[in-house]
């Protein structure tokens, strides 16, 4: 249970960092197949109550951790990005890059990557990054959120935002935060999540609709991914690995490389890689 909660927290944290995929963190933690199968099983008709309850319990543990990660660490990440943005991004890049060999071994049984699908994955992330307008000037203040009129169209748009976030939340390589940045809704999403503890109705009501969208997005993404992995596993995993590798490259800053920043960021990248190697060794030791 504790492992699932911690995993959920890490997934939640990843989902509020533009460029970092929560799905990649699921892969790193070795929960990818279990999460996909649990979501898919939960919504099957011919499943025993015991099996459905088991899947629901597992997903609730992940979900509780995810909410804690999203809400509890939104402010922490804002601080890290203000003070140590480059180092934070290099740390996550190290985690992602080091997880690729593990992913290939676990999910593809070391079979060869299909080049065309691998390249398609790289191109998709490249296009999203190219369309990314950046963050400057888009911060949504609490006063703005509190004064926003909650009409039907607006609430439906929040379901759409939640669905995008949910669909990309568990799919490796694609960052929901980055997709939201591209469509200009990232700061709106983060603004609502970061201000949950104000307990204002104009914050809580939109969050309910965002949560509905997240749930729909997760279910749809899991169903599609489970189908693709079952019927086209090698092609799908080749595509996912392309997504993951490219996503770890595009999150890295393009400027600000002073000597101190370069050395400290390199150190954080190495630490990220080492953590994954140690995590993999501990996991293999437990299996043995």
mmCIF file with all atom_site columns, N, CA, C and O in Angstrom, residues 174-219:
data_model
loop_
_atom_site.group_PDB
_atom_site.id
_atom_site.type_symbol
_atom_site.label_atom_id
_atom_site.label_alt_id
_atom_site.label_comp_id
_atom_site.label_asym_id
_atom_site.label_entity_id
_atom_site.label_seq_id
_atom_site.pdbx_PDB_ins_code
_atom_site.Cartn_x
_atom_site.Cartn_y
_atom_site.Cartn_z
_atom_site.occupancy
_atom_site.B_iso_or_equiv
_atom_site.pdbx_formal_charge
_atom_site.auth_seq_id
_atom_site.auth_comp_id
_atom_site.auth_asym_id
_atom_site.auth_atom_id
_atom_site.pdbx_PDB_model_num
ATOM 1   N N  . UNK A 1 174 ? 4.358   11.308 -23.147 1.00 0.00 ? 174 UNK A N  1
ATOM 2   C CA . UNK A 1 174 ? 3.619   12.525 -23.478 1.00 0.00 ? 174 UNK A CA 1
ATOM 3   C C  . UNK A 1 174 ? 3.271   13.271 -22.202 1.00 0.00 ? 174 UNK A C  1
ATOM 4   O O  . UNK A 1 174 ? 2.602   12.731 -21.325 1.00 0.00 ? 174 UNK A O  1
ATOM 5   N N  . UNK A 1 175 ? 3.734   14.496 -22.100 1.00 0.00 ? 175 UNK A N  1
ATOM 6   C CA . UNK A 1 175 ? 3.476   15.304 -20.915 1.00 0.00 ? 175 UNK A CA 1
ATOM 7   C C  . UNK A 1 175 ? 2.157   16.045 -21.049 1.00 0.00 ? 175 UNK A C  1
ATOM 8   O O  . UNK A 1 175 ? 1.982   16.855 -21.959 1.00 0.00 ? 175 UNK A O  1
ATOM 9   N N  . UNK A 1 176 ? 1.240   15.757 -20.138 1.00 0.00 ? 176 UNK A N  1
ATOM 10  C CA . UNK A 1 176 ? -0.040  16.462 -20.141 1.00 0.00 ? 176 UNK A CA 1
ATOM 11  C C  . UNK A 1 176 ? 0.150   17.945 -19.944 1.00 0.00 ? 176 UNK A C  1
ATOM 12  O O  . UNK A 1 176 ? -0.528  18.768 -20.560 1.00 0.00 ? 176 UNK A O  1
ATOM 13  N N  . UNK A 1 177 ? 1.106   18.316 -19.073 1.00 0.00 ? 177 UNK A N  1
ATOM 14  C CA . UNK A 1 177 ? 1.382   19.732 -18.823 1.00 0.00 ? 177 UNK A CA 1
ATOM 15  C C  . UNK A 1 177 ? 1.850   20.436 -20.089 1.00 0.00 ? 177 UNK A C  1
ATOM 16  O O  . UNK A 1 177 ? 1.475   21.578 -20.352 1.00 0.00 ? 177 UNK A O  1
ATOM 17  N N  . UNK A 1 178 ? 2.686   19.745 -20.876 1.00 0.00 ? 178 UNK A N  1
ATOM 18  C CA . UNK A 1 178 ? 3.175   20.369 -22.101 1.00 0.00 ? 178 UNK A CA 1
ATOM 19  C C  . UNK A 1 178 ? 2.046   20.531 -23.123 1.00 0.00 ? 178 UNK A C  1
ATOM 20  O O  . UNK A 1 178 ? 1.961   21.551 -23.805 1.00 0.00 ? 178 UNK A O  1
ATOM 21  N N  . UNK A 1 179 ? 1.190   19.515 -23.235 1.00 0.00 ? 179 UNK A N  1
ATOM 22  C CA . UNK A 1 179 ? 0.053   19.619 -24.160 1.00 0.00 ? 179 UNK A CA 1
ATOM 23  C C  . UNK A 1 179 ? -0.852  20.782 -23.747 1.00 0.00 ? 179 UNK A C  1
ATOM 24  O O  . UNK A 1 179 ? -1.318  21.558 -24.596 1.00 0.00 ? 179 UNK A O  1
ATOM 25  N N  . UNK A 1 180 ? -1.089  20.922 -22.443 1.00 0.00 ? 180 UNK A N  1
ATOM 26  C CA . UNK A 1 180 ? -1.903  22.036 -21.948 1.00 0.00 ? 180 UNK A CA 1
ATOM 27  C C  . UNK A 1 180 ? -1.231  23.375 -22.219 1.00 0.00 ? 180 UNK A C  1
ATOM 28  O O  . UNK A 1 180 ? -1.902  24.380 -22.486 1.00 0.00 ? 180 UNK A O  1
ATOM 29  N N  . UNK A 1 181 ? 0.099   23.397 -22.152 1.00 0.00 ? 181 UNK A N  1
ATOM 30  C CA . UNK A 1 181 ? 0.828   24.626 -22.491 1.00 0.00 ? 181 UNK A CA 1
ATOM 31  C C  . UNK A 1 181 ? 0.589   25.009 -23.953 1.00 0.00 ? 181 UNK A C  1
ATOM 32  O O  . UNK A 1 181 ? 0.387   26.177 -24.285 1.00 0.00 ? 181 UNK A O  1
ATOM 33  N N  . UNK A 1 182 ? 0.635   24.006 -24.818 1.00 0.00 ? 182 UNK A N  1
ATOM 34  C CA . UNK A 1 182 ? 0.453   24.243 -26.254 1.00 0.00 ? 182 UNK A CA 1
ATOM 35  C C  . UNK A 1 182 ? -0.912  24.855 -26.548 1.00 0.00 ? 182 UNK A C  1
ATOM 36  O O  . UNK A 1 182 ? -1.041  25.769 -27.370 1.00 0.00 ? 182 UNK A O  1
ATOM 37  N N  . UNK A 1 183 ? -1.954  24.385 -25.835 1.00 0.00 ? 183 UNK A N  1
ATOM 38  C CA . UNK A 1 183 ? -3.298  24.914 -26.087 1.00 0.00 ? 183 UNK A CA 1
ATOM 39  C C  . UNK A 1 183 ? -3.627  26.089 -25.160 1.00 0.00 ? 183 UNK A C  1
ATOM 40  O O  . UNK A 1 183 ? -4.749  26.583 -25.141 1.00 0.00 ? 183 UNK A O  1
ATOM 41  N N  . UNK A 1 184 ? -2.619  26.512 -24.387 1.00 0.00 ? 184 UNK A N  1
ATOM 42  C CA . UNK A 1 184 ? -2.787  27.708 -23.560 1.00 0.00 ? 184 UNK A CA 1
ATOM 43  C C  . UNK A 1 184 ? -3.610  27.527 -22.305 1.00 0.00 ? 184 UNK A C  1
ATOM 44  O O  . UNK A 1 184 ? -4.184  28.493 -21.788 1.00 0.00 ? 184 UNK A O  1
ATOM 45  N N  . UNK A 1 185 ? -3.681  26.290 -21.763 1.00 0.00 ? 185 UNK A N  1
ATOM 46  C CA . UNK A 1 185 ? -4.525  26.033 -20.595 1.00 0.00 ? 185 UNK A CA 1
ATOM 47  C C  . UNK A 1 185 ? -3.737  25.524 -19.386 1.00 0.00 ? 185 UNK A C  1
ATOM 48  O O  . UNK A 1 185 ? -4.337  25.219 -18.350 1.00 0.00 ? 185 UNK A O  1
ATOM 49  N N  . UNK A 1 186 ? -2.416  25.459 -19.484 1.00 0.00 ? 186 UNK A N  1
ATOM 50  C CA . UNK A 1 186 ? -1.613  24.896 -18.399 1.00 0.00 ? 186 UNK A CA 1
ATOM 51  C C  . UNK A 1 186 ? -1.744  25.696 -17.108 1.00 0.00 ? 186 UNK A C  1
ATOM 52  O O  . UNK A 1 186 ? -1.970  25.144 -16.032 1.00 0.00 ? 186 UNK A O  1
ATOM 53  N N  . UNK A 1 187 ? -1.602  27.010 -17.197 1.00 0.00 ? 187 UNK A N  1
ATOM 54  C CA . UNK A 1 187 ? -1.620  27.836 -16.002 1.00 0.00 ? 187 UNK A CA 1
ATOM 55  C C  . UNK A 1 187 ? -3.016  27.892 -15.363 1.00 0.00 ? 187 UNK A C  1
ATOM 56  O O  . UNK A 1 187 ? -3.139  28.047 -14.147 1.00 0.00 ? 187 UNK A O  1
ATOM 57  N N  . UNK A 1 188 ? -4.044  27.724 -16.184 1.00 0.00 ? 188 UNK A N  1
ATOM 58  C CA . UNK A 1 188 ? -5.405  27.645 -15.650 1.00 0.00 ? 188 UNK A CA 1
ATOM 59  C C  . UNK A 1 188 ? -5.538  26.375 -14.815 1.00 0.00 ? 188 UNK A C  1
ATOM 60  O O  . UNK A 1 188 ? -6.038  26.404 -13.689 1.00 0.00 ? 188 UNK A O  1
ATOM 61  N N  . UNK A 1 189 ? -5.078  25.259 -15.363 1.00 0.00 ? 189 UNK A N  1
ATOM 62  C CA . UNK A 1 189 ? -5.116  23.971 -14.678 1.00 0.00 ? 189 UNK A CA 1
ATOM 63  C C  . UNK A 1 189 ? -4.312  24.032 -13.383 1.00 0.00 ? 189 UNK A C  1
ATOM 64  O O  . UNK A 1 189 ? -4.794  23.659 -12.306 1.00 0.00 ? 189 UNK A O  1
ATOM 65  N N  . UNK A 1 190 ? -3.056  24.505 -13.475 1.00 0.00 ? 190 UNK A N  1
ATOM 66  C CA . UNK A 1 190 ? -2.196  24.561 -12.293 1.00 0.00 ? 190 UNK A CA 1
ATOM 67  C C  . UNK A 1 190 ? -2.739  25.541 -11.256 1.00 0.00 ? 190 UNK A C  1
ATOM 68  O O  . UNK A 1 190 ? -2.614  25.325 -10.054 1.00 0.00 ? 190 UNK A O  1
ATOM 69  N N  . UNK A 1 191 ? -3.363  26.627 -11.734 1.00 0.00 ? 191 UNK A N  1
ATOM 70  C CA . UNK A 1 191 ? -3.917  27.621 -10.822 1.00 0.00 ? 191 UNK A CA 1
ATOM 71  C C  . UNK A 1 191 ? -5.010  27.038 -9.940  1.00 0.00 ? 191 UNK A C  1
ATOM 72  O O  . UNK A 1 191 ? -5.035  27.264 -8.727  1.00 0.00 ? 191 UNK A O  1
ATOM 73  N N  . UNK A 1 192 ? -5.900  26.272 -10.542 1.00 0.00 ? 192 UNK A N  1
ATOM 74  C CA . UNK A 1 192 ? -6.975  25.636 -9.765  1.00 0.00 ? 192 UNK A CA 1
ATOM 75  C C  . UNK A 1 192 ? -6.417  24.611 -8.780  1.00 0.00 ? 192 UNK A C  1
ATOM 76  O O  . UNK A 1 192 ? -6.815  24.561 -7.613  1.00 0.00 ? 192 UNK A O  1
ATOM 77  N N  . UNK A 1 193 ? -5.491  23.771 -9.241  1.00 0.00 ? 193 UNK A N  1
ATOM 78  C CA . UNK A 1 193 ? -4.928  22.723 -8.387  1.00 0.00 ? 193 UNK A CA 1
ATOM 79  C C  . UNK A 1 193 ? -4.154  23.335 -7.216  1.00 0.00 ? 193 UNK A C  1
ATOM 80  O O  . UNK A 1 193 ? -4.305  22.914 -6.070  1.00 0.00 ? 193 UNK A O  1
ATOM 81  N N  . UNK A 1 194 ? -3.335  24.341 -7.501  1.00 0.00 ? 194 UNK A N  1
ATOM 82  C CA . UNK A 1 194 ? -2.494  24.952 -6.466  1.00 0.00 ? 194 UNK A CA 1
ATOM 83  C C  . UNK A 1 194 ? -3.307  25.676 -5.398  1.00 0.00 ? 194 UNK A C  1
ATOM 84  O O  . UNK A 1 194 ? -2.850  25.844 -4.265  1.00 0.00 ? 194 UNK A O  1
ATOM 85  N N  . UNK A 1 195 ? -4.543  26.105 -5.751  1.00 0.00 ? 195 UNK A N  1
ATOM 86  C CA . UNK A 1 195 ? -5.361  26.883 -4.815  1.00 0.00 ? 195 UNK A CA 1
ATOM 87  C C  . UNK A 1 195 ? -6.513  26.078 -4.211  1.00 0.00 ? 195 UNK A C  1
ATOM 88  O O  . UNK A 1 195 ? -7.458  26.657 -3.675  1.00 0.00 ? 195 UNK A O  1
ATOM 89  N N  . UNK A 1 196 ? -6.416  24.758 -4.283  1.00 0.00 ? 196 UNK A N  1
ATOM 90  C CA . UNK A 1 196 ? -7.456  23.894 -3.709  1.00 0.00 ? 196 UNK A CA 1
ATOM 91  C C  . UNK A 1 196 ? -7.698  24.199 -2.231  1.00 0.00 ? 196 UNK A C  1
ATOM 92  O O  . UNK A 1 196 ? -8.838  24.224 -1.758  1.00 0.00 ? 196 UNK A O  1
ATOM 93  N N  . UNK A 1 197 ? -6.618  24.450 -1.504  1.00 0.00 ? 197 UNK A N  1
ATOM 94  C CA . UNK A 1 197 ? -6.729  24.629 -0.051  1.00 0.00 ? 197 UNK A CA 1
ATOM 95  C C  . UNK A 1 197 ? -7.398  25.948 0.363   1.00 0.00 ? 197 UNK A C  1
ATOM 96  O O  . UNK A 1 197 ? -7.585  26.183 1.565   1.00 0.00 ? 197 UNK A O  1
ATOM 97  N N  . UNK A 1 198 ? -7.762  26.781 -0.593  1.00 0.00 ? 198 UNK A N  1
ATOM 98  C CA . UNK A 1 198 ? -8.526  27.992 -0.249  1.00 0.00 ? 198 UNK A CA 1
ATOM 99  C C  . UNK A 1 198 ? -9.970  27.625 0.089   1.00 0.00 ? 198 UNK A C  1
ATOM 100 O O  . UNK A 1 198 ? -10.673 28.380 0.757   1.00 0.00 ? 198 UNK A O  1
ATOM 101 N N  . UNK A 1 199 ? -10.419 26.468 -0.417  1.00 0.00 ? 199 UNK A N  1
ATOM 102 C CA . UNK A 1 199 ? -11.777 25.948 -0.186  1.00 0.00 ? 199 UNK A CA 1
ATOM 103 C C  . UNK A 1 199 ? -12.866 26.937 -0.629  1.00 0.00 ? 199 UNK A C  1
ATOM 104 O O  . UNK A 1 199 ? -13.958 26.970 -0.053  1.00 0.00 ? 199 UNK A O  1
ATOM 105 N N  . UNK A 1 200 ? -12.557 27.741 -1.639  1.00 0.00 ? 200 UNK A N  1
ATOM 106 C CA . UNK A 1 200 ? -13.539 28.641 -2.238  1.00 0.00 ? 200 UNK A CA 1
ATOM 107 C C  . UNK A 1 200 ? -14.352 27.868 -3.270  1.00 0.00 ? 200 UNK A C  1
ATOM 108 O O  . UNK A 1 200 ? -13.809 27.044 -4.022  1.00 0.00 ? 200 UNK A O  1
ATOM 109 N N  . UNK A 1 201 ? -15.669 28.126 -3.326  1.00 0.00 ? 201 UNK A N  1
ATOM 110 C CA . UNK A 1 201 ? -16.525 27.410 -4.276  1.00 0.00 ? 201 UNK A CA 1
ATOM 111 C C  . UNK A 1 201 ? -16.084 27.633 -5.715  1.00 0.00 ? 201 UNK A C  1
ATOM 112 O O  . UNK A 1 201 ? -16.182 26.729 -6.550  1.00 0.00 ? 201 UNK A O  1
ATOM 113 N N  . UNK A 1 202 ? -15.618 28.833 -6.034  1.00 0.00 ? 202 UNK A N  1
ATOM 114 C CA . UNK A 1 202 ? -15.169 29.125 -7.391  1.00 0.00 ? 202 UNK A CA 1
ATOM 115 C C  . UNK A 1 202 ? -13.870 28.396 -7.748  1.00 0.00 ? 202 UNK A C  1
ATOM 116 O O  . UNK A 1 202 ? -13.429 28.435 -8.891  1.00 0.00 ? 202 UNK A O  1
ATOM 117 N N  . UNK A 1 203 ? -13.270 27.756 -6.774  1.00 0.00 ? 203 UNK A N  1
ATOM 118 C CA . UNK A 1 203 ? -12.115 26.893 -7.018  1.00 0.00 ? 203 UNK A CA 1
ATOM 119 C C  . UNK A 1 203 ? -12.554 25.430 -6.981  1.00 0.00 ? 203 UNK A C  1
ATOM 120 O O  . UNK A 1 203 ? -12.190 24.634 -7.854  1.00 0.00 ? 203 UNK A O  1
ATOM 121 N N  . UNK A 1 204 ? -13.364 25.078 -6.003  1.00 0.00 ? 204 UNK A N  1
ATOM 122 C CA . UNK A 1 204 ? -13.767 23.676 -5.812  1.00 0.00 ? 204 UNK A CA 1
ATOM 123 C C  . UNK A 1 204 ? -14.662 23.160 -6.931  1.00 0.00 ? 204 UNK A C  1
ATOM 124 O O  . UNK A 1 204 ? -14.500 22.029 -7.402  1.00 0.00 ? 204 UNK A O  1
ATOM 125 N N  . UNK A 1 205 ? -15.634 23.989 -7.380  1.00 0.00 ? 205 UNK A N  1
ATOM 126 C CA . UNK A 1 205 ? -16.545 23.554 -8.448  1.00 0.00 ? 205 UNK A CA 1
ATOM 127 C C  . UNK A 1 205 ? -15.793 23.273 -9.749  1.00 0.00 ? 205 UNK A C  1
ATOM 128 O O  . UNK A 1 205 ? -15.968 22.199 -10.354 1.00 0.00 ? 205 UNK A O  1
ATOM 129 N N  . UNK A 1 206 ? -14.919 24.182 -10.220 1.00 0.00 ? 206 UNK A N  1
ATOM 130 C CA . UNK A 1 206 ? -14.134 23.875 -11.417 1.00 0.00 ? 206 UNK A CA 1
ATOM 131 C C  . UNK A 1 206 ? -13.268 22.630 -11.249 1.00 0.00 ? 206 UNK A C  1
ATOM 132 O O  . UNK A 1 206 ? -13.115 21.845 -12.192 1.00 0.00 ? 206 UNK A O  1
ATOM 133 N N  . UNK A 1 207 ? -12.716 22.418 -10.041 1.00 0.00 ? 207 UNK A N  1
ATOM 134 C CA . UNK A 1 207 ? -11.884 21.240 -9.811  1.00 0.00 ? 207 UNK A CA 1
ATOM 135 C C  . UNK A 1 207 ? -12.684 19.948 -9.931  1.00 0.00 ? 207 UNK A C  1
ATOM 136 O O  . UNK A 1 207 ? -12.156 18.926 -10.380 1.00 0.00 ? 207 UNK A O  1
ATOM 137 N N  . UNK A 1 208 ? -13.950 19.985 -9.540  1.00 0.00 ? 208 UNK A N  1
ATOM 138 C CA . UNK A 1 208 ? -14.813 18.809 -9.694  1.00 0.00 ? 208 UNK A CA 1
ATOM 139 C C  . UNK A 1 208 ? -14.961 18.450 -11.176 1.00 0.00 ? 208 UNK A C  1
ATOM 140 O O  . UNK A 1 208 ? -14.854 17.276 -11.561 1.00 0.00 ? 208 UNK A O  1
ATOM 141 N N  . UNK A 1 209 ? -15.181 19.465 -12.007 1.00 0.00 ? 209 UNK A N  1
ATOM 142 C CA . UNK A 1 209 ? -15.341 19.222 -13.448 1.00 0.00 ? 209 UNK A CA 1
ATOM 143 C C  . UNK A 1 209 ? -14.017 18.793 -14.084 1.00 0.00 ? 209 UNK A C  1
ATOM 144 O O  . UNK A 1 209 ? -13.999 17.943 -14.988 1.00 0.00 ? 209 UNK A O  1
ATOM 145 N N  . UNK A 1 210 ? -12.919 19.358 -13.622 1.00 0.00 ? 210 UNK A N  1
ATOM 146 C CA . UNK A 1 210 ? -11.605 18.922 -14.102 1.00 0.00 ? 210 UNK A CA 1
ATOM 147 C C  . UNK A 1 210 ? -11.389 17.463 -13.729 1.00 0.00 ? 210 UNK A C  1
ATOM 148 O O  . UNK A 1 210 ? -10.909 16.664 -14.537 1.00 0.00 ? 210 UNK A O  1
ATOM 149 N N  . UNK A 1 211 ? -11.771 17.090 -12.491 1.00 0.00 ? 211 UNK A N  1
ATOM 150 C CA . UNK A 1 211 ? -11.615 15.705 -12.024 1.00 0.00 ? 211 UNK A CA 1
ATOM 151 C C  . UNK A 1 211 ? -12.446 14.736 -12.856 1.00 0.00 ? 211 UNK A C  1
ATOM 152 O O  . UNK A 1 211 ? -12.002 13.623 -13.164 1.00 0.00 ? 211 UNK A O  1
ATOM 153 N N  . UNK A 1 212 ? -13.655 15.143 -13.245 1.00 0.00 ? 212 UNK A N  1
ATOM 154 C CA . UNK A 1 212 ? -14.498 14.313 -14.115 1.00 0.00 ? 212 UNK A CA 1
ATOM 155 C C  . UNK A 1 212 ? -13.781 14.068 -15.443 1.00 0.00 ? 212 UNK A C  1
ATOM 156 O O  . UNK A 1 212 ? -13.726 12.940 -15.944 1.00 0.00 ? 212 UNK A O  1
ATOM 157 N N  . UNK A 1 213 ? -13.212 15.128 -15.998 1.00 0.00 ? 213 UNK A N  1
ATOM 158 C CA . UNK A 1 213 ? -12.468 15.009 -17.248 1.00 0.00 ? 213 UNK A CA 1
ATOM 159 C C  . UNK A 1 213 ? -11.260 14.115 -17.104 1.00 0.00 ? 213 UNK A C  1
ATOM 160 O O  . UNK A 1 213 ? -10.972 13.282 -17.984 1.00 0.00 ? 213 UNK A O  1
ATOM 161 N N  . UNK A 1 214 ? -10.531 14.254 -15.996 1.00 0.00 ? 214 UNK A N  1
ATOM 162 C CA . UNK A 1 214 ? -9.359  13.417 -15.744 1.00 0.00 ? 214 UNK A CA 1
ATOM 163 C C  . UNK A 1 214 ? -9.754  11.946 -15.722 1.00 0.00 ? 214 UNK A C  1
ATOM 164 O O  . UNK A 1 214 ? -9.095  11.091 -16.333 1.00 0.00 ? 214 UNK A O  1
ATOM 165 N N  . UNK A 1 215 ? -10.855 11.637 -15.027 1.00 0.00 ? 215 UNK A N  1
ATOM 166 C CA . UNK A 1 215 ? -11.330 10.257 -14.959 1.00 0.00 ? 215 UNK A CA 1
ATOM 167 C C  . UNK A 1 215 ? -11.673 9.691  -16.323 1.00 0.00 ? 215 UNK A C  1
ATOM 168 O O  . UNK A 1 215 ? -11.281 8.571  -16.669 1.00 0.00 ? 215 UNK A O  1
ATOM 169 N N  . UNK A 1 216 ? -12.394 10.477 -17.127 1.00 0.00 ? 216 UNK A N  1
ATOM 170 C CA . UNK A 1 216 ? -12.754 10.040 -18.480 1.00 0.00 ? 216 UNK A CA 1
ATOM 171 C C  . UNK A 1 216 ? -11.512 9.839  -19.340 1.00 0.00 ? 216 UNK A C  1
ATOM 172 O O  . UNK A 1 216 ? -11.411 8.862  -20.095 1.00 0.00 ? 216 UNK A O  1
ATOM 173 N N  . UNK A 1 217 ? -10.553 10.757 -19.218 1.00 0.00 ? 217 UNK A N  1
ATOM 174 C CA . UNK A 1 217 ? -9.319  10.662 -19.999 1.00 0.00 ? 217 UNK A CA 1
ATOM 175 C C  . UNK A 1 217 ? -8.502  9.440  -19.640 1.00 0.00 ? 217 UNK A C  1
ATOM 176 O O  . UNK A 1 217 ? -7.964  8.756  -20.521 1.00 0.00 ? 217 UNK A O  1
ATOM 177 N N  . UNK A 1 218 ? -8.416  9.142  -18.352 1.00 0.00 ? 218 UNK A N  1
ATOM 178 C CA . UNK A 1 218 ? -7.650  7.975  -17.892 1.00 0.00 ? 218 UNK A CA 1
ATOM 179 C C  . UNK A 1 218 ? -8.279  6.686  -18.409 1.00 0.00 ? 218 UNK A C  1
ATOM 180 O O  . UNK A 1 218 ? -7.577  5.791  -18.909 1.00 0.00 ? 218 UNK A O  1
ATOM 181 N N  . UNK A 1 219 ? -9.605  6.578  -18.303 1.00 0.00 ? 219 UNK A N  1
ATOM 182 C CA . UNK A 1 219 ? -10.298 5.366  -18.764 1.00 0.00 ? 219 UNK A CA 1
ATOM 183 C C  . UNK A 1 219 ? -10.099 5.161  -20.262 1.00 0.00 ? 219 UNK A C  1
ATOM 184 O O  . UNK A 1 219 ? -9.756  4.054  -20.714 1.00 0.00 ? 219 UNK A O  1
#
